[in-house]
PDB file of C-alpha atoms in Angstrom:
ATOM      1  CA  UNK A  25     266.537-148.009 -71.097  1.00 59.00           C
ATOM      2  CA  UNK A  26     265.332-145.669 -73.914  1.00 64.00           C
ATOM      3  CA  UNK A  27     263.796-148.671 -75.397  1.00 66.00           C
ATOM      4  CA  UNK A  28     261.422-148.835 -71.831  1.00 69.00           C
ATOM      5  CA  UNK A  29     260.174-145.423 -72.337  1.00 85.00           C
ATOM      6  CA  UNK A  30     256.559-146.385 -73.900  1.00 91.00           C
ATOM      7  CA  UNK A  31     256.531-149.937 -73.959  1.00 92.00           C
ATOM      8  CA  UNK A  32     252.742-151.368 -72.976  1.00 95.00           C
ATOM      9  CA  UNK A  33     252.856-155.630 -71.858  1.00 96.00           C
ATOM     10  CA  UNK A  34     248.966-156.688 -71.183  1.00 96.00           C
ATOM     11  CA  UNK A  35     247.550-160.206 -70.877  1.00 96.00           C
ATOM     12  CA  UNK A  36     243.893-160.341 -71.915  1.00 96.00           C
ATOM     13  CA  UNK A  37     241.040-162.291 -73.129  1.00 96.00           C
ATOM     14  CA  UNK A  38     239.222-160.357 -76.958  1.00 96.00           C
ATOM     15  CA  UNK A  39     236.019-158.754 -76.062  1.00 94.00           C
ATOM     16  CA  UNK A  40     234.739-159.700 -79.953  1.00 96.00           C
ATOM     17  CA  UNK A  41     236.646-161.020 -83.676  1.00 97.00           C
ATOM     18  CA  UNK A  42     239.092-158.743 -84.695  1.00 97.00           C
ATOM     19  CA  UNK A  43     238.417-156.158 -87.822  1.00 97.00           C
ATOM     20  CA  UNK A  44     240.194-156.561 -90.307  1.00 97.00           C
ATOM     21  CA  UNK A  45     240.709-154.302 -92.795  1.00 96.00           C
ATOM     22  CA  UNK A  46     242.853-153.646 -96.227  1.00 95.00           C
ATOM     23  CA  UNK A  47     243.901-150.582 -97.138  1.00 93.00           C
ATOM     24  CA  UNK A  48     244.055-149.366-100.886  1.00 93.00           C
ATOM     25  CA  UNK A  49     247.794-149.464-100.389  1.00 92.00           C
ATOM     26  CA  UNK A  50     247.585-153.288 -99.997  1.00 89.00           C
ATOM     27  CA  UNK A  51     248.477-152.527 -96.072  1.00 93.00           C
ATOM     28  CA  UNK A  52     246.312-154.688 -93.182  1.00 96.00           C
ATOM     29  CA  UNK A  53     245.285-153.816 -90.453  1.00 96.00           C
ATOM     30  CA  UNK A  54     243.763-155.675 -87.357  1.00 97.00           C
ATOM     31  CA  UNK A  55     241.345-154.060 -84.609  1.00 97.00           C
ATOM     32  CA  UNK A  56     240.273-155.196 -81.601  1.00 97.00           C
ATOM     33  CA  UNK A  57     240.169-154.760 -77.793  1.00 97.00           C
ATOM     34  CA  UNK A  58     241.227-157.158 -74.894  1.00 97.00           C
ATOM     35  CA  UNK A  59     240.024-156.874 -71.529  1.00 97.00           C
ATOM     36  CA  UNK A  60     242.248-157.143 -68.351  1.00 96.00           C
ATOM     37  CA  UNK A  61     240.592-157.860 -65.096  1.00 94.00           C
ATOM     38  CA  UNK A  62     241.871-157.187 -61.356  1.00 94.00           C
ATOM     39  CA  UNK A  63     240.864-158.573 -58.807  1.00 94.00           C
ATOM     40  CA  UNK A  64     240.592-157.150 -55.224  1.00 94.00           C
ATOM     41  CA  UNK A  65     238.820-157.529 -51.451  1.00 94.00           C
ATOM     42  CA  UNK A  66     236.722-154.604 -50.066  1.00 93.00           C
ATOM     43  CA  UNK A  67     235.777-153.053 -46.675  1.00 93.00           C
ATOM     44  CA  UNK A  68     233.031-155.586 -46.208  1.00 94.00           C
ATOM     45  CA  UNK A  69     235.276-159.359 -47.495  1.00 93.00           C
ATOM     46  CA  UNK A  70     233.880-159.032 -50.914  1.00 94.00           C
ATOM     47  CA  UNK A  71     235.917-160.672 -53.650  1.00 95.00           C
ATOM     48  CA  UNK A  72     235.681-157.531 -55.991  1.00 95.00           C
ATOM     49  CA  UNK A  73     236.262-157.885 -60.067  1.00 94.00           C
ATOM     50  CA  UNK A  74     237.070-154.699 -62.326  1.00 95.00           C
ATOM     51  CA  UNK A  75     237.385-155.329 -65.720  1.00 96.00           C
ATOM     52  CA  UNK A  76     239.366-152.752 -67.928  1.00 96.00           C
ATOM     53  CA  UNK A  77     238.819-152.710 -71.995  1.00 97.00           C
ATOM     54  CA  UNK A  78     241.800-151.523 -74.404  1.00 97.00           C
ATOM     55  CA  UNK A  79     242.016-150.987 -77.793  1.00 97.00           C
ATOM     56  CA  UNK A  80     244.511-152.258 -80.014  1.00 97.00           C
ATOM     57  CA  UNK A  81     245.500-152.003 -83.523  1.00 97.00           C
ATOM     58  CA  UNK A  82     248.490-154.026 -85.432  1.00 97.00           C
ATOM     59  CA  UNK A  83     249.752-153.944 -89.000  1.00 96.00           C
ATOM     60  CA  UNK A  84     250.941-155.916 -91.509  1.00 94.00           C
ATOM     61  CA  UNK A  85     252.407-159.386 -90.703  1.00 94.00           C
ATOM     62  CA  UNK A  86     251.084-159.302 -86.718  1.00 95.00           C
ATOM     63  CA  UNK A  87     247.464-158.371 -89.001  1.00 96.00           C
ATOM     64  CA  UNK A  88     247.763-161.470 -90.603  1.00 94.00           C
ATOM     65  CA  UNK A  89     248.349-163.428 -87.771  1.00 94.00           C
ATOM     66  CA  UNK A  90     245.607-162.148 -85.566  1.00 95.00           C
ATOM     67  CA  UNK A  91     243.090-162.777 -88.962  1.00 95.00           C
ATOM     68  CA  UNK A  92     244.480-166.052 -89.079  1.00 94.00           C
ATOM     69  CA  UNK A  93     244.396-167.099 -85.750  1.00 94.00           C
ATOM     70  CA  UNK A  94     242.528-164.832 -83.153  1.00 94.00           C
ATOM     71  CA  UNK A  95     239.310-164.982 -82.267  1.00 94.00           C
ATOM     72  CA  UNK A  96     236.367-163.598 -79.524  1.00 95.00           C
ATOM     73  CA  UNK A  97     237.551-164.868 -76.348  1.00 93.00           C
ATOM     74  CA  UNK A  98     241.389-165.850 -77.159  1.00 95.00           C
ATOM     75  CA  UNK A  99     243.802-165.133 -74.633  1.00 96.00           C
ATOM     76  CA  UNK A 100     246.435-163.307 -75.539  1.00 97.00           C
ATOM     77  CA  UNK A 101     249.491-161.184 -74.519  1.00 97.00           C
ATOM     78  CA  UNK A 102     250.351-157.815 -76.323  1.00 96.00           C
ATOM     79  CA  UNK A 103     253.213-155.962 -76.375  1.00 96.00           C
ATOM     80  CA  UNK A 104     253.224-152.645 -77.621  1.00 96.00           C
ATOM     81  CA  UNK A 105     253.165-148.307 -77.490  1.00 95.00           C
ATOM     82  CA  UNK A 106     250.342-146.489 -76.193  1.00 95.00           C
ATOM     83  CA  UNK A 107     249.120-143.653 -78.876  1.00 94.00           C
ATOM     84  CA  UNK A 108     246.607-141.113 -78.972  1.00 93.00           C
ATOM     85  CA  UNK A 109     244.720-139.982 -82.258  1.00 91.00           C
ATOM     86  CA  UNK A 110     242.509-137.446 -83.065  1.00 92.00           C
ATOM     87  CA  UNK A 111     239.099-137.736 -85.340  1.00 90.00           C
ATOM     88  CA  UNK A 112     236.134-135.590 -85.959  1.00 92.00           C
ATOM     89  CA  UNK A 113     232.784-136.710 -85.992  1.00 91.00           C
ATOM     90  CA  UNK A 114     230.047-136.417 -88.337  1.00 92.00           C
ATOM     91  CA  UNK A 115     228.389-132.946 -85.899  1.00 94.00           C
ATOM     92  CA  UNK A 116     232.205-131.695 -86.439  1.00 93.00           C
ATOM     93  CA  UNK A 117     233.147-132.572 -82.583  1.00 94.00           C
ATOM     94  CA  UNK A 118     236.672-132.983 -82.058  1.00 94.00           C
ATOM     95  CA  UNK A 119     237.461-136.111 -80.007  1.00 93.00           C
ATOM     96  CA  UNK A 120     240.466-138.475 -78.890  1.00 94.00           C
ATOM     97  CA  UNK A 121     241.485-141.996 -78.196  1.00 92.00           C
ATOM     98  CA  UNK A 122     244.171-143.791 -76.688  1.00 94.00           C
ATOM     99  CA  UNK A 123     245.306-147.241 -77.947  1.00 96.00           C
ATOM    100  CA  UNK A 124     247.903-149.845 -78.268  1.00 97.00           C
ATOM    101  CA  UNK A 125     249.807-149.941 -81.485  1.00 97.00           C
ATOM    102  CA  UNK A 126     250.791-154.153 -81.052  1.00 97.00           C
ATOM    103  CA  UNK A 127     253.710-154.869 -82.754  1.00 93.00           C
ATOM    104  CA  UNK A 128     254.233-158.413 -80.633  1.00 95.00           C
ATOM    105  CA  UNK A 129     251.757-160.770 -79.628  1.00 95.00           C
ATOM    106  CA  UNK A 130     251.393-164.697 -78.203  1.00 94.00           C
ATOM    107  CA  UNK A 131     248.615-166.704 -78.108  1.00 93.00           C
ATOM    108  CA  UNK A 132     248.083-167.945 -74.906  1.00 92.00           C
ATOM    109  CA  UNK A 133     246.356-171.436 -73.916  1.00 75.00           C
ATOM    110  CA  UNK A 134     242.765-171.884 -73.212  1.00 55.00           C
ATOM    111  CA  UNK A 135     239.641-170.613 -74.911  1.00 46.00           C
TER     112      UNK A 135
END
Protein backbone atom coordinates (compact mmCIF):
# COMPACT_ATOMS: atom_id res chain seq x y z
CA UNK A 1 0.00 0.00 0.00
CA UNK A 2 2.87 2.53 0.48
CA UNK A 3 3.36 2.27 -3.16
CA UNK A 4 -0.61 3.84 -3.50
CA UNK A 5 0.25 6.81 -1.52
CA UNK A 6 0.74 9.40 -4.59
CA UNK A 7 0.11 7.47 -7.50
CA UNK A 8 -1.96 9.73 -10.32
CA UNK A 9 -3.83 7.19 -13.40
CA UNK A 10 -5.55 9.77 -16.06
CA UNK A 11 -6.84 8.97 -19.55
CA UNK A 12 -6.70 12.01 -21.83
CA UNK A 13 -6.56 13.40 -25.21
CA UNK A 14 -2.94 16.30 -25.67
CA UNK A 15 -4.21 19.76 -25.75
CA UNK A 16 -0.96 20.63 -28.28
CA UNK A 17 2.77 18.63 -29.43
CA UNK A 18 4.73 17.95 -26.62
CA UNK A 19 8.07 20.20 -25.76
CA UNK A 20 10.76 18.71 -25.89
CA UNK A 21 13.69 19.74 -24.50
CA UNK A 22 17.58 18.62 -23.85
CA UNK A 23 19.27 19.52 -21.09
CA UNK A 24 23.12 20.38 -21.09
CA UNK A 25 23.47 17.19 -19.11
CA UNK A 26 22.31 15.21 -22.20
CA UNK A 27 18.91 14.56 -20.01
CA UNK A 28 15.25 14.92 -22.05
CA UNK A 29 12.58 16.02 -21.10
CA UNK A 30 8.92 16.00 -22.50
CA UNK A 31 6.06 18.66 -21.65
CA UNK A 32 2.73 18.67 -22.27
CA UNK A 33 -0.85 18.68 -20.88
CA UNK A 34 -3.84 16.23 -21.46
CA UNK A 35 -7.27 17.10 -20.89
CA UNK A 36 -9.86 14.84 -19.06
CA UNK A 37 -13.48 15.55 -19.57
CA UNK A 38 -16.63 14.55 -17.30
CA UNK A 39 -19.56 14.40 -18.22
CA UNK A 40 -22.77 15.11 -16.18
CA UNK A 41 -26.84 16.05 -16.33
CA UNK A 42 -28.08 19.29 -14.64
CA UNK A 43 -31.23 20.65 -12.90
CA UNK A 44 -32.78 21.49 -16.23
CA UNK A 45 -31.77 17.65 -18.50
CA UNK A 46 -28.76 19.27 -19.92
CA UNK A 47 -26.00 16.91 -20.99
CA UNK A 48 -23.22 19.04 -19.23
CA UNK A 49 -19.26 18.70 -20.37
CA UNK A 50 -16.31 19.98 -18.02
CA UNK A 51 -13.12 19.66 -19.34
CA UNK A 52 -10.06 19.63 -16.86
CA UNK A 53 -6.29 20.45 -18.26
CA UNK A 54 -3.09 18.83 -16.46
CA UNK A 55 0.29 19.24 -16.88
CA UNK A 56 2.73 16.65 -17.26
CA UNK A 57 6.36 16.27 -17.55
CA UNK A 58 8.46 12.83 -18.20
CA UNK A 59 12.17 12.13 -18.50
CA UNK A 60 14.46 10.26 -20.20
CA UNK A 61 13.35 7.06 -22.03
CA UNK A 62 9.26 7.87 -21.51
CA UNK A 63 10.80 11.58 -23.26
CA UNK A 64 11.80 9.75 -26.07
CA UNK A 65 8.85 7.94 -26.55
CA UNK A 66 6.38 10.74 -26.29
CA UNK A 67 8.93 12.76 -29.06
CA UNK A 68 8.73 9.81 -31.03
CA UNK A 69 5.33 9.02 -30.98
CA UNK A 70 2.86 11.60 -29.36
CA UNK A 71 1.26 14.11 -30.88
CA UNK A 72 -1.76 17.08 -30.48
CA UNK A 73 -4.77 15.13 -30.00
CA UNK A 74 -3.32 11.48 -29.06
CA UNK A 75 -5.05 9.66 -26.53
CA UNK A 76 -3.24 8.57 -23.96
CA UNK A 77 -3.11 7.12 -20.38
CA UNK A 78 -0.55 8.43 -17.72
CA UNK A 79 0.50 7.08 -14.77
CA UNK A 80 2.34 9.02 -12.43
CA UNK A 81 3.03 11.45 -8.91
CA UNK A 82 1.51 14.69 -8.51
CA UNK A 83 4.34 17.50 -7.60
CA UNK A 84 4.36 20.99 -6.86
CA UNK A 85 7.29 23.46 -7.85
CA UNK A 86 8.05 26.76 -7.15
CA UNK A 87 9.40 29.62 -9.78
CA UNK A 88 9.73 33.32 -9.74
CA UNK A 89 8.79 35.47 -12.37
CA UNK A 90 10.47 38.10 -14.20
CA UNK A 91 8.44 41.19 -11.54
CA UNK A 92 10.06 38.77 -8.73
CA UNK A 93 6.42 37.18 -7.86
CA UNK A 94 6.63 33.98 -6.24
CA UNK A 95 4.25 31.43 -7.79
CA UNK A 96 3.40 27.54 -7.84
CA UNK A 97 2.29 24.68 -9.98
CA UNK A 98 1.11 21.34 -9.63
CA UNK A 99 1.91 18.60 -12.20
CA UNK A 100 2.29 15.03 -13.07
CA UNK A 101 5.78 13.67 -13.09
CA UNK A 102 4.78 10.49 -15.88
CA UNK A 103 6.92 7.81 -15.44
CA UNK A 104 4.33 5.24 -17.45
CA UNK A 105 2.36 5.90 -20.34
CA UNK A 106 0.16 3.91 -23.30
CA UNK A 107 -0.95 5.10 -26.32
CA UNK A 108 -4.36 4.58 -26.69
CA UNK A 109 -6.37 4.00 -30.12
CA UNK A 110 -7.94 6.67 -32.13
CA UNK A 111 -6.77 10.10 -33.18
Amino acid sequence: MMSLRNQVQLIGNLGNDPEIIKLESGKKLAKFSIATNESYQNKQGERVTETEWHNIVAWGKTADIIEKYVGKGKEVIIKGKLTTRSYETKEGEKRYTTEIVCDELVMLGGK
